[in-house]
């Protein structure tokens, strides 16, 4: 088989929209409702509002992609959804409701039980997310064992072996991998193990934080395909965190754009790509390589603001080509612009009111 | 780790049942190699020990006799003749290379020669006896201190520890800052001198003779308590501080975050993820320290007049008992080289990333 080159595998905007997942089964059931979630880091130089007043909803079976520059708060948000925020970070406000259960109100042990069994993490940089001195099989089963309820029968070794074999096969690995140690696996194999662990208790929500960063393009594709297949098999929802717009566009149903700790635009992938509303989203999509023009990846001029010292108005104002008087004065509210689309930008206030 | 062991990437190609066979084959070979290296180190160090005193141009036997003569006020006449006689006895009149081969031959048989100061006692006897006292005390104390210190450090470096833990362990750690001999003297003053609960000095009571009886064992233990605690307190802190640091480092690892994300029980994350990984450098440290305990604790053993190897070394230097000094140095070399050898052989069993190069 001839291996595709990087150029061939990178998607242009047009291709990305064309290959968008058609006829996806998204139910009407709310799986995840995030309301006004704010996560702050208390540092010596001040409070870092890494995730500020974030609100969005995910339906059961929906694939939601969260994109944004590095440092925009994507990991912070992902960890907060699992209540894994560590000091100096803390969840300052807001609620996370998973299938009508408010996770922010659970006791620590209830939350521990919910992790993996209802909300699972496929981590960023699976390279180091496995315990270096424990065999893969054991790292898959220990999560299962720690989630047994009092009246559950304790599975014996054969049953556990069977479960591990099944999970490894599902993610496309040989069963023999269970006897290996993490350093004996390639990056792609480790990422697959991370997925096997993630689905081991059939969670209802999978959070995948840049699952393909640090992998080469061909492997990225395969991993994303496997992830999609697994998610459909479980009928779970998925939140994919990523910065590769092409990869995201091909995979997700809905896209959320994060900038400086805020969710600035949410909407169905095809519509956001064909008609981006927020000036930042416009620049992001405009900077993607296009089939017709074949121009260089431009990037966005300017730097993201310091999260400790945010400007009083819109955080994007410094770099925004469409800024006007109002932008420096007040923080734009999230607006419902119809068609399941939301945008936080002063430009659309009149349009919505009229 | 030494250059002989290294992390081998991508050994997944050795799938199937042959892995263990291949590994055993390499492992057997590897042990042989490490053992030859051990022999080489011992030979090299022993040769250095053989050469250095002879470079000084001094004659240890003559020095010794001169010292005795002055002390006894004896005439110095006939001293040279006497020295000759002694040198013949110790083989010091032979050509250098004969002395060297004799020395190596004796070493291979683990015969360390005869003491000058305690003639006709052999160095083997003297060193072995004091080594037993030192190993009995230091070996036990080192292992206890390692276990206590590592446990304390593990708990202190655990973010979810109960609050009271800090108030119990932290004062203990400050004891590590007090020098051992000072702590020894404080302990003697309080428990032996003021309270009279425990003996002031020695390895056993002067009035008793070493024998294998219950009362003698109790006597030995009573004598060991204060030196043991003097060493224990300072060493526990050393292990605790190291372990605490490693535990805190471990907290930042991705696999710790993932362990939480997997919803594992706190006890499992603590033992199987945090402690088990933080322990690796501790074990290296323990092996190296165990290698050096044969050097004894000169200061503490002096303060308690404990008949250990440190005390003997001190006396041998004072009496310029060349052969005893040499014997002790060789034992120290054997101890350190032996511990390094054991560590090299056992470490791959603890850390699968360290594998043996074929
Ligand atoms: N432990 C921490 N302490 C202080 N600030 C942090 C910490 N972790 C992250 N941050 C800050 O929060 C912001 C968002 O980080 P992160 O969520 O990792 O972004 P992303 O995943 O989008 O790259 C960054 O600007 C970073 O400086
Ligand atoms: S609110 Fe103003 S500055 Fe901010 S993105 Fe909209 S137009 Fe640009
Ligand atoms: Mg991140």
XYZ file of C-alpha atoms and ligand atoms in Angstrom:
748
model
C 0.000 0.000 0.000
C 1.289 3.444 -0.880
C 1.302 5.662 2.166
C -0.401 8.988 1.580
C 1.807 12.007 2.066
C 0.964 14.686 4.575
C -0.273 16.961 1.811
C -2.700 14.354 0.607
C -4.080 13.609 4.026
C -4.589 17.197 5.137
C -8.143 18.205 4.447
C -9.054 21.422 2.746
C -12.045 23.337 3.977
C -14.215 22.143 1.137
C -13.321 18.519 1.611
C -13.853 18.837 5.314
C -17.392 20.029 4.822
C -18.139 17.420 2.190
C -17.003 14.525 4.299
C -19.047 15.763 7.241
C -20.836 12.884 8.882
C -24.185 12.607 7.171
C -27.265 11.089 8.700
C -25.752 10.856 12.149
C -28.050 9.515 14.824
C -28.449 12.269 17.332
C -31.321 11.829 19.734
C -33.285 14.565 21.450
C -32.167 13.446 24.890
C -29.898 15.896 26.652
C -26.775 13.990 27.664
C -24.637 16.764 29.055
C -25.806 20.185 30.139
C -23.062 22.586 31.120
C -24.376 25.779 32.626
C -22.255 28.820 33.444
C -19.222 26.700 34.314
C -16.282 28.769 35.529
C -12.899 27.411 36.554
C -10.329 29.735 38.056
C -6.685 29.210 38.945
C -5.556 31.241 41.925
C -1.960 32.162 41.136
C 0.525 34.609 42.597
C -0.068 37.043 39.775
C -3.833 36.885 40.223
C -6.899 34.862 39.311
C -6.620 33.099 35.950
C -10.104 32.707 34.523
C -9.179 29.738 32.337
C -12.803 28.774 31.826
C -15.376 31.480 32.238
C -19.149 31.168 32.182
C -19.189 28.285 29.693
C -22.626 27.030 28.671
C -23.491 24.346 26.134
C -25.591 21.218 25.700
C -24.711 17.860 24.212
C -27.367 15.439 22.982
C -27.047 11.714 23.387
C -25.029 10.310 20.477
C -23.751 13.746 19.519
C -20.160 14.424 18.586
C -19.072 17.769 19.922
C -15.701 19.215 19.009
C -14.051 21.877 21.121
C -11.430 23.898 19.288
C -9.269 26.864 20.163
C -5.679 27.949 20.423
C -3.379 26.344 22.941
C -4.006 27.939 26.335
C -7.608 28.862 25.597
C -8.858 26.612 28.424
C -9.943 23.450 26.609
C -8.195 21.024 28.966
C -9.331 23.056 31.945
C -12.932 22.681 30.798
C -12.537 18.967 30.058
C -11.042 18.255 33.471
C -13.709 20.317 35.228
C -16.441 18.232 33.577
C -14.958 15.200 35.344
C -14.358 17.193 38.526
C -10.657 16.528 38.208
C -9.634 20.170 38.625
C -6.584 20.327 40.854
C -5.319 23.143 43.033
C -4.588 25.987 42.437
C -7.622 25.529 40.184
C -11.176 25.314 41.475
C -14.652 25.279 40.042
C -15.928 28.725 40.939
C -19.442 28.623 39.522
C -21.794 26.658 37.359
C -23.157 23.160 37.050
C -22.458 20.042 35.015
C -25.476 17.810 34.511
C -24.985 14.374 32.999
C -28.217 12.576 32.166
C -30.104 14.661 34.709
C -27.615 14.078 37.491
C -25.802 17.191 38.721
C -22.187 16.088 39.000
C -21.221 19.146 41.017
C -23.472 17.945 43.845
C -22.181 14.367 44.056
C -20.114 13.219 46.998
C -16.455 12.466 46.260
C -17.089 8.733 46.228
C -20.179 9.042 44.016
C -18.105 11.135 41.627
C -15.345 8.525 41.664
C -17.916 5.866 40.748
C -19.261 8.055 37.937
C -15.827 8.424 36.378
C -15.123 5.753 33.804
C -18.562 4.195 34.209
C -20.503 7.245 33.014
C -17.934 9.800 31.936
C -14.597 8.582 30.637
C -11.448 10.412 29.641
C -9.226 9.504 26.724
C -6.334 11.672 27.737
C -4.158 14.167 25.941
C -0.730 12.736 25.273
C -1.513 9.089 25.955
C 2.257 8.701 25.799
C 2.649 9.092 29.537
C -0.854 8.412 30.742
C -0.163 4.747 31.419
C 1.575 3.585 34.570
C 5.090 2.677 33.371
C 5.543 -0.258 35.729
C 2.200 -2.011 35.319
C 1.202 -4.406 32.568
C -1.447 -3.169 30.139
C -3.931 -5.878 31.123
C -3.767 -4.877 34.764
C -4.279 -1.214 33.865
C -7.459 -2.144 32.058
C -8.868 -4.357 34.793
C -8.078 -2.226 37.829
C -10.638 0.349 36.719
C -13.237 -2.389 36.291
C -12.500 -3.910 39.690
C -12.683 -0.561 41.485
C -16.147 0.028 40.055
C -17.712 -3.222 41.265
C -20.693 -2.607 43.480
C -21.153 -4.430 46.779
C -23.576 -6.976 45.349
C -21.626 -7.523 42.118
C -19.936 -10.912 41.882
C -16.158 -10.566 41.839
C -14.958 -11.606 38.389
C -12.308 -14.318 38.356
C -9.081 -14.190 36.390
C -10.507 -15.946 33.314
C -13.436 -13.544 33.132
C -11.135 -10.549 33.438
C -8.807 -11.965 30.767
C -11.811 -12.390 28.506
C -12.906 -8.790 29.076
C -9.403 -7.505 28.344
C -9.128 -9.613 25.190
C -12.468 -8.312 23.978
C -11.604 -4.671 24.673
C -8.199 -4.909 23.003
C -9.707 -6.494 19.916
C -12.324 -3.772 19.735
C -9.688 -1.054 19.585
C -7.697 -3.021 17.022
C -4.929 -4.477 19.158
C -3.676 -8.050 19.550
C -4.822 -9.675 22.822
C -1.137 -10.349 23.608
C -0.694 -6.638 24.250
C -2.200 -7.159 27.713
C 1.036 -8.747 28.909
C 3.237 -5.871 27.719
C 4.405 -2.768 29.527
C 3.667 0.728 28.169
C 7.229 1.352 26.986
C 6.918 -1.639 24.687
C 4.107 0.033 22.708
C 4.166 2.664 19.984
C 2.354 5.971 20.431
C -0.625 4.807 18.389
C -0.872 1.558 20.343
C -0.803 3.458 23.631
C -3.587 5.702 22.378
C -5.589 2.597 21.513
C -5.017 1.184 24.989
C -6.256 4.499 26.390
C -9.412 4.074 24.316
C -9.847 0.479 25.502
C -9.718 1.721 29.077
C -12.086 4.566 28.218
C -14.830 2.282 26.919
C -14.308 -0.539 29.428
C -17.404 0.371 31.467
C -19.547 1.604 28.565
C -19.632 5.281 29.552
C -22.331 7.617 28.308
C -19.912 10.444 27.652
C -16.372 10.166 26.347
C -14.068 13.125 26.640
C -11.107 12.845 24.287
C -8.522 15.554 24.912
C -6.385 15.914 21.778
C -6.216 12.138 21.419
C -4.112 12.337 18.285
C -1.613 15.059 19.097
C 1.985 13.823 18.759
C 0.934 11.045 16.380
C 1.704 11.017 12.692
C -1.033 11.853 10.240
C -1.809 8.344 9.050
C -2.108 7.041 12.604
C -4.238 10.078 13.524
C -6.776 9.069 10.898
C -6.941 5.491 12.090
C -7.312 6.531 15.712
C -10.133 8.930 14.883
C -11.934 6.247 12.889
C -11.659 3.790 15.748
C -12.841 6.390 18.233
C -15.857 7.183 16.075
C -16.723 3.525 15.667
C -16.495 2.900 19.411
C -18.649 5.912 20.203
C -21.341 4.789 17.789
C -21.226 1.265 19.175
C -21.874 2.574 22.684
C -24.369 5.216 21.565
C -22.389 7.561 23.765
C -21.831 11.261 23.336
C -18.343 12.482 22.753
C -16.523 15.697 23.391
C -13.444 15.862 21.209
C -10.866 18.463 22.092
C -8.584 19.355 19.242
C -6.916 22.090 17.325
C -6.781 20.471 13.886
C -9.873 21.996 12.256
C -9.744 19.577 9.324
C -9.770 16.501 11.524
C -12.476 17.983 13.721
C -14.714 18.956 10.828
C -14.656 15.463 9.465
C -15.445 13.888 12.809
C -17.897 16.087 14.676
C -21.559 17.063 14.400
C -21.250 20.229 16.432
C -18.351 22.550 16.987
C -17.563 24.878 19.867
C -14.900 27.544 19.548
C -13.070 28.641 22.655
C -11.136 31.860 23.016
C -9.441 33.075 26.197
C -11.524 30.879 28.472
C -14.853 31.655 26.826
C -16.979 29.696 24.414
C -17.415 32.268 21.637
C -19.331 30.235 19.063
C -21.299 26.971 18.985
C -23.119 25.428 16.059
C -23.483 22.511 13.628
C -20.162 21.871 11.886
C -21.307 22.397 8.284
C -22.993 25.706 9.057
C -20.161 27.056 11.138
C -17.728 26.172 8.372
C -19.813 27.592 5.544
C -20.976 30.658 7.441
C -18.845 31.441 10.493
C -20.314 34.208 12.656
C -17.711 35.168 15.218
C -14.764 37.138 13.782
C -12.363 34.730 15.495
C -14.052 31.689 13.934
C -13.928 33.447 10.579
C -10.192 33.913 10.896
C -9.698 30.329 12.082
C -11.558 28.889 9.123
C -10.117 31.409 6.700
C -6.631 30.363 7.733
C -7.214 26.756 6.703
C -5.625 25.712 3.390
C -8.091 25.818 0.523
C -8.200 23.691 -2.616
C -8.725 26.583 -5.017
C -6.304 29.099 -3.647
C -3.487 26.856 -2.406
C -2.253 29.620 -0.155
C -0.075 29.376 2.920
C -1.502 28.765 6.363
C -1.776 32.329 7.582
C -2.399 32.039 11.258
C -4.079 34.844 13.098
C -2.103 38.020 13.691
C -1.540 39.046 17.311
C -1.380 37.089 20.535
C -4.164 35.801 22.774
C -4.618 37.988 25.870
C -3.190 37.194 29.295
C -5.906 35.412 31.223
C -4.886 37.136 34.463
C -5.425 40.599 33.055
C -8.329 40.377 30.622
C -9.459 43.605 28.962
C -12.756 45.006 30.232
C -14.642 44.329 27.007
C -14.403 41.547 24.436
C -11.231 39.474 24.934
C -10.713 39.304 21.175
C -10.920 43.072 20.651
C -7.145 43.551 20.233
C -7.011 41.220 17.240
C -10.506 41.665 15.846
C -10.796 43.161 12.344
C -14.489 44.003 12.945
C -14.176 45.715 16.315
C -16.265 48.808 16.943
C -17.014 51.226 19.802
C -18.996 48.843 21.925
C -16.344 46.105 21.965
C -13.975 47.684 24.458
C -16.770 48.551 26.871
C -18.659 45.413 27.778
C -18.197 41.671 27.525
C -20.438 40.282 24.751
C -23.201 37.960 25.954
C -23.957 34.635 24.358
C -26.632 35.154 21.682
C -28.999 32.583 20.167
C -28.843 33.314 16.448
C -31.211 30.446 15.533
C -30.634 27.044 13.983
C -28.894 25.698 17.120
C -26.255 28.350 16.686
C -24.845 30.580 19.396
C -22.311 33.370 19.205
C -20.853 35.784 21.735
C -20.150 38.964 19.775
C -21.586 42.489 19.852
C -21.985 42.460 16.055
C -25.078 40.263 16.251
C -26.985 41.985 19.032
C -29.228 44.048 16.773
C -29.860 41.152 14.432
C -31.109 39.057 17.334
C -33.242 41.811 18.846
C -34.990 42.661 15.611
C 22.240 2.847 36.471
C 25.324 1.733 34.746
C 25.824 1.711 31.029
C 25.236 -2.025 30.910
C 21.530 -1.694 31.505
C 19.274 0.507 29.488
C 15.690 0.984 28.545
C 14.991 -0.922 25.383
C 12.265 0.613 23.269
C 9.846 -1.341 21.177
C 10.666 -4.803 22.363
C 7.084 -5.664 21.508
C 8.391 -7.549 18.514
C 9.342 -10.314 20.952
C 5.686 -11.331 21.216
C 4.598 -14.822 22.188
C 5.991 -17.390 24.568
C 9.609 -17.059 23.529
C 9.910 -13.746 25.373
C 10.675 -15.378 28.697
C 13.165 -17.750 27.134
C 15.011 -14.984 25.331
C 14.960 -12.896 28.462
C 16.329 -15.698 30.635
C 19.094 -16.372 28.149
C 20.174 -12.754 28.072
C 19.713 -12.438 31.796
C 22.003 -15.339 32.603
C 24.644 -13.883 30.363
C 24.128 -10.454 31.856
C 24.674 -11.691 35.413
C 27.956 -13.275 34.397
C 29.044 -9.999 32.854
C 28.092 -8.008 35.903
C 29.930 -10.472 38.126
C 33.131 -10.182 36.082
C 32.822 -6.430 36.384
C 32.461 -6.821 40.157
C 35.668 -8.900 40.284
C 37.429 -6.283 38.190
C 36.425 -3.449 40.520
C 37.588 -5.388 43.569
C 40.913 -6.238 41.903
C 41.513 -2.656 40.803
C 40.714 -1.176 44.196
C 42.827 -3.787 45.997
C 45.773 -3.054 43.746
C 45.491 0.624 44.538
C 45.463 -0.252 48.215
C 48.538 -2.399 47.708
C 50.462 0.327 45.914
C 49.595 3.469 47.848
C 51.213 2.629 51.221
C 54.385 1.547 49.402
C 54.561 4.866 47.608
C 54.848 6.662 50.932
C 58.272 5.056 51.424
C 57.460 4.283 55.049
C 57.952 0.901 56.568
C 54.867 0.063 58.592
C 56.604 -2.632 60.637
C 59.525 -0.463 61.586
C 57.257 2.426 62.475
C 55.245 0.157 64.658
C 58.240 -1.321 66.443
C 59.702 2.126 66.920
C 56.470 3.227 68.504
C 56.446 0.261 70.862
C 60.103 0.776 71.718
C 59.575 4.415 72.619
C 56.551 3.594 74.664
C 58.271 0.799 76.514
C 61.434 2.869 76.925
C 63.345 -0.014 75.430
C 66.724 0.373 73.827
C 66.693 1.043 70.148
C 69.612 -1.223 69.568
C 68.730 -4.441 67.800
C 65.596 -2.793 66.529
C 66.700 -3.190 62.945
C 67.356 -6.860 63.459
C 63.968 -7.243 65.062
C 62.319 -5.392 62.187
C 64.005 -7.729 59.736
C 62.650 -10.689 61.601
C 59.136 -9.286 61.541
C 59.382 -8.327 57.906
C 60.356 -11.867 57.081
C 57.390 -13.066 59.015
C 54.986 -10.750 57.141
C 56.769 -11.411 53.838
C 57.802 -7.785 53.521
C 61.396 -8.711 52.577
C 60.288 -10.314 49.323
C 60.528 -8.554 45.941
C 57.552 -6.354 45.176
C 55.970 -8.600 42.559
C 56.163 -11.632 44.855
C 54.479 -9.605 47.576
C 51.818 -8.533 45.080
C 51.022 -12.035 43.846
C 51.005 -13.317 47.415
C 48.634 -10.505 48.331
C 46.286 -11.378 45.471
C 46.437 -15.072 46.297
C 45.551 -14.347 49.914
C 42.798 -12.034 48.800
C 41.319 -14.704 46.546
C 41.170 -16.980 49.590
C 39.771 -14.032 51.551
C 42.773 -14.162 53.861
C 43.439 -10.623 55.012
C 46.659 -11.358 56.901
C 47.782 -10.928 60.493
C 47.336 -7.922 62.738
C 50.479 -6.064 63.789
C 49.050 -4.509 66.898
C 47.090 -7.531 68.102
C 49.570 -10.134 66.919
C 48.998 -13.089 66.587
C 45.291 -12.446 65.967
C 44.385 -12.521 62.290
C 42.797 -9.586 60.529
C 39.983 -11.901 59.483
C 39.115 -12.615 63.109
C 39.208 -8.978 64.142
C 37.296 -7.676 61.137
C 34.724 -10.461 61.184
C 33.963 -9.961 64.863
C 33.545 -6.210 64.606
C 31.633 -6.591 61.359
C 29.074 -8.729 63.165
C 28.509 -5.978 65.722
C 28.268 -3.317 63.046
C 26.038 -5.298 60.706
C 23.814 -6.386 63.565
C 23.306 -2.805 64.643
C 23.561 -0.913 61.361
C 21.884 -3.477 59.147
C 18.850 -3.629 61.407
C 18.717 0.110 61.921
C 19.132 0.849 58.213
C 16.312 -1.457 57.197
C 13.981 -0.170 59.929
C 14.846 3.431 59.082
C 14.255 2.793 55.395
C 10.819 1.295 56.008
C 9.727 3.952 58.514
C 11.179 6.833 56.545
C 9.749 5.696 53.237
C 6.312 5.193 54.767
C 6.423 8.599 56.438
C 7.606 10.260 53.223
C 4.941 8.495 51.179
C 2.174 9.754 53.459
C 3.663 13.250 53.753
C 3.882 13.518 49.970
C 0.274 12.448 49.448
C -2.105 15.379 48.879
C -5.092 13.488 50.301
C -3.414 12.611 53.593
C -5.295 13.288 56.809
C -4.370 16.617 58.372
C -2.890 15.274 61.612
C -0.163 13.360 59.764
C 1.859 16.503 59.344
C 1.992 17.239 63.063
C 3.199 13.737 63.861
C 5.880 13.336 61.215
C 7.236 16.826 60.738
C 8.898 17.095 64.189
C 10.452 13.701 63.503
C 12.024 15.023 60.343
C 13.626 17.959 62.132
C 15.617 15.414 64.163
C 17.415 14.622 60.899
C 19.087 17.993 61.182
C 20.885 17.092 64.442
C 24.320 15.465 63.888
C 24.345 11.818 64.896
C 27.108 12.084 67.489
C 25.382 15.024 69.158
C 22.111 13.114 69.279
C 24.098 10.166 70.661
C 25.487 12.268 73.475
C 22.090 13.773 74.273
C 20.572 10.282 74.448
C 23.393 9.022 76.668
C 23.016 11.975 78.974
C 19.264 11.549 79.393
C 18.681 7.802 79.326
C 21.971 6.376 80.562
C 23.429 9.034 82.801
C 20.421 10.881 84.291
C 17.764 8.172 84.253
C 20.083 5.188 84.304
C 17.645 3.094 82.266
C 20.214 1.894 79.763
C 23.959 1.164 79.799
C 26.402 3.991 79.154
C 28.703 2.293 76.666
C 29.949 -0.957 75.125
C 28.381 -3.760 73.146
C 27.754 -5.899 76.236
C 28.420 -5.665 79.957
C 32.090 -5.910 80.941
C 31.342 -8.449 83.635
C 29.699 -10.935 81.265
C 31.337 -13.196 78.737
C 29.881 -13.493 75.240
C 27.744 -16.617 75.144
C 24.499 -17.679 73.606
C 22.194 -17.265 76.550
C 18.958 -15.400 76.984
C 20.391 -12.957 79.484
C 23.330 -12.177 77.225
C 21.047 -11.481 74.266
C 18.982 -9.126 76.419
C 22.197 -7.489 77.562
C 23.345 -6.967 73.956
C 19.952 -5.541 72.959
C 19.976 -3.142 75.923
C 23.378 -1.917 74.804
C 22.203 -1.509 71.233
C 19.122 0.611 71.996
C 20.752 4.026 72.381
C 23.203 3.775 69.432
C 20.348 2.416 67.335
C 18.086 5.347 68.128
C 20.876 7.869 67.650
C 21.362 6.568 64.105
C 17.691 5.825 63.433
C 16.404 9.324 64.127
C 18.788 10.990 61.767
C 18.433 8.409 59.003
C 14.615 8.177 59.065
C 14.491 11.835 58.108
C 16.823 11.239 55.181
C 14.582 8.547 53.702
C 11.388 10.446 54.480
C 12.544 13.625 52.762
C 13.647 11.725 49.661
C 10.407 9.784 49.437
C 8.275 12.856 50.009
C 10.012 14.626 47.135
C 9.510 11.681 44.816
C 5.826 11.416 45.766
C 5.303 15.087 44.985
C 7.046 14.649 41.615
C 4.846 11.685 40.873
C 1.709 13.781 41.400
C 2.450 15.727 38.242
C 2.691 12.640 36.046
C 0.037 12.045 33.394
C -0.617 8.535 34.651
C -1.629 9.946 38.050
C -4.219 12.202 36.422
C -5.408 9.242 34.367
C -5.608 7.070 37.499
C -8.044 9.617 38.924
C -9.933 9.848 35.662
C -10.345 6.068 35.780
C -12.166 6.482 39.068
C -9.759 4.205 40.927
C -9.973 3.904 44.692
C -7.667 6.235 46.585
C -5.835 3.349 48.222
C -5.006 1.787 44.873
C -3.762 5.051 43.390
C -1.631 5.602 46.491
C -0.015 2.158 46.560
C 0.047 0.962 42.960
C 0.539 4.215 41.129
C 2.201 6.760 43.420
C 4.227 4.777 45.971
C 5.256 2.038 43.582
C 6.750 4.569 41.163
C 8.215 6.857 43.816
C 9.892 3.855 45.423
C 12.281 3.175 42.543
C 14.934 5.798 43.391
C 14.552 4.923 47.077
C 15.548 1.327 46.388
C 18.630 2.468 44.508
C 19.518 4.601 47.506
C 18.961 1.716 49.907
C 21.269 -0.593 47.959
C 24.036 1.991 47.956
C 23.593 2.719 51.657
C 23.571 -0.997 52.509
C 26.871 -1.220 50.657
C 28.412 1.445 52.827
C 27.157 0.282 56.233
C 30.193 -1.985 56.522
C 32.157 1.201 57.017
C 30.466 1.440 60.378
C 29.587 4.630 62.120
C 32.913 5.839 63.416
C 31.554 8.747 65.436
C 28.571 6.991 66.953
C 30.558 3.838 67.681
C 33.252 5.960 69.339
C 30.760 7.823 71.470
C 29.270 4.551 72.712
C 32.572 2.600 72.622
C 30.597 0.138 70.535
C 32.878 -2.673 69.302
C 31.884 -2.206 65.664
C 34.040 -1.834 62.610
C 34.156 1.949 62.882
C 35.612 1.659 66.359
C 38.187 -0.923 65.193
C 39.158 1.272 62.255
C 39.691 4.167 64.642
C 41.929 2.049 66.882
C 43.816 0.549 63.958
C 44.634 3.992 62.608
C 45.737 5.154 66.056
C 47.993 2.110 66.455
C 49.078 2.283 62.767
C 47.981 -1.320 62.372
C 48.524 -1.357 58.640
C 47.084 -4.800 57.942
C 43.878 -4.221 59.878
C 43.329 -0.902 58.086
C 43.903 -2.621 54.771
C 41.553 -5.451 55.705
C 38.781 -3.044 56.642
C 39.209 -1.066 53.423
C 38.954 -4.293 51.432
C 35.777 -5.245 53.284
C 34.349 -1.814 52.457
C 35.231 -2.306 48.791
C 33.603 -5.728 48.796
C 30.507 -4.264 50.450
C 30.033 -1.405 48.010
C 30.915 -3.385 44.884
C 28.712 -6.251 46.079
C 25.734 -3.951 46.682
C 26.136 -2.377 43.246
C 26.286 -5.832 41.700
C 23.112 -6.914 43.477
C 21.328 -3.710 42.482
C 22.235 -4.174 38.832
C 20.934 -7.705 38.898
C 17.723 -7.043 40.821
C 16.674 -3.642 39.459
C 15.222 -4.924 36.164
C 12.788 -6.957 38.239
C 11.475 -3.750 39.851
C 11.379 -1.527 36.800
C 10.396 -3.167 33.520
C 11.767 -0.208 31.568
C 15.275 -1.164 32.579
C 16.055 -4.152 30.480
C 19.196 -5.935 29.703
C 21.056 -5.269 26.510
C 21.767 -8.466 24.637
N -2.223 24.567 37.211
C -2.383 25.776 36.654
N -2.074 26.875 37.338
C -2.240 28.106 36.792
N -2.710 28.316 35.564
C -3.024 27.242 34.818
C -2.879 25.924 35.309
N -3.270 25.063 34.354
C -3.631 25.829 33.303
N -3.504 27.143 33.580
C -3.822 28.259 32.682
O -5.081 28.059 32.167
C -5.112 28.381 30.787
C -5.776 27.294 30.006
O -4.978 26.126 30.020
P -5.482 24.790 29.327
O -6.811 24.456 29.862
O -4.425 23.778 29.502
O -5.586 25.222 27.813
P -5.656 24.323 26.490
O -5.986 22.929 26.877
O -6.711 24.969 25.660
O -4.328 24.441 25.839
C -3.688 28.621 30.338
O -3.554 29.968 30.013
C -2.850 28.292 31.517
O -1.908 29.309 31.726
S -17.403 41.715 20.225
Fe -16.344 43.170 18.946
S -14.213 42.736 19.271
Fe -15.312 41.033 20.038
S -15.373 39.652 18.355
Fe -17.251 40.797 18.220
S -16.721 42.482 16.924
Fe -14.802 41.590 17.494
Mg -4.901 21.151 26.436
